[in-house]
Amino acid sequence: MRRRTSRLTHRRPPSIILRVTPQARPLEDQVAVVTGASRGIGRQIAIDFAKAGAHVVVTARSSENAPSRLPGTIEATARQVEALGRQALAIPVDVTKEEDIQQMAERTLKEFGRCDILVNNAAISAPAPFHETPLKRWDLVMNVNLRGPVMCMQAFLPSMIERKSGRIINISSILAEEVIPPMVSYSVSKVALEKLTQYAGQELKQHGLPVNCLRIEMSIATEGWMYRNPGMDFSDWEKPAAASEAPLWIATQPVDWTGNVVTIADARQAMGKAAEAKAGVEDLRQLRPQ
């Protein structure tokens, strides 16, 4: 399927090639906060940021004290970060709860003194036709996927503005652009997240705080997707690692590059990668009710 170019991207990414090696770690001693990091893409982002030299605050609902039916906990991810020689702080957070987010920010600033990178990755989906979607379920999707990032950004921005340092990376999806009817609530939340990125990027530019968004345009076989869709064939889907190099690339861009929505293919092209991201729209269409 032909890769679609994001209509929301302000301009093409700068041609900077990123190579992470033990000798050259672009995020050396930076502090990254990653939401939804107990499994899937969030966990992989946390690990890759640690490989790039960052200390990582690992947040999600799933912890050893409150395990999920799905594999993965924040403590397990934190141990993987520490195994790479980086500091890790595991904080249980429900991004729909303002008190959880405030405590997350307070603990991060107390432990590390700053947040250099905030990655808003936590998200949920609730596939259903629009007219059959209960408002309670609609509100939950919006609270996790949109209100959660808003509260996380507002929790860390005062300290970032004071330091005139920090950046925010929001994680979106091709469903912000493609129309797949069962995914209406998820899609609407991602459209709004991308628009939030554009506005925040412009407003915070005066403070030297870049805000950008990654639109994942490939199918990623995360634990959540596989658990909720047991009948699907995931053999051609990508592993979470395929989506984690792009956030790392975004985290290394100049501070005046802000308010952009880019795809994995955009980042790979800028990094000089020949591989193209696999389009995942046809795979996602399998979610349509029969």
Short mmCIF file of N, CA and C in Angstrom, two decimals, residues 102 131 157 209 225 287:
data_model
loop_
_atom_site.label_atom_id
_atom_site.label_comp_id
_atom_site.label_asym_id
_atom_site.label_seq_id
_atom_site.Cartn_x
_atom_site.Cartn_y
_atom_site.Cartn_z
N GLN A 102 0.12 14.49 39.18
CA GLN A 102 0.82 15.46 40.01
C GLN A 102 1.89 14.77 40.87
N HIS A 131 -22.59 4.82 16.71
CA HIS A 131 -23.92 4.88 17.31
C HIS A 131 -24.12 3.85 18.41
N LEU A 157 5.30 21.33 32.54
CA LEU A 157 5.66 22.57 31.85
C LEU A 157 6.16 23.69 32.77
N LEU A 209 10.94 25.27 24.05
CA LEU A 209 10.46 23.93 24.41
C LEU A 209 9.76 23.30 23.20
N TRP A 225 -2.93 -5.31 21.60
CA TRP A 225 -3.62 -5.67 20.36
C TRP A 225 -3.84 -7.18 20.27
N LEU A 287 -10.31 -5.41 11.98
CA LEU A 287 -11.05 -5.18 13.22
C LEU A 287 -12.51 -4.87 12.97
#
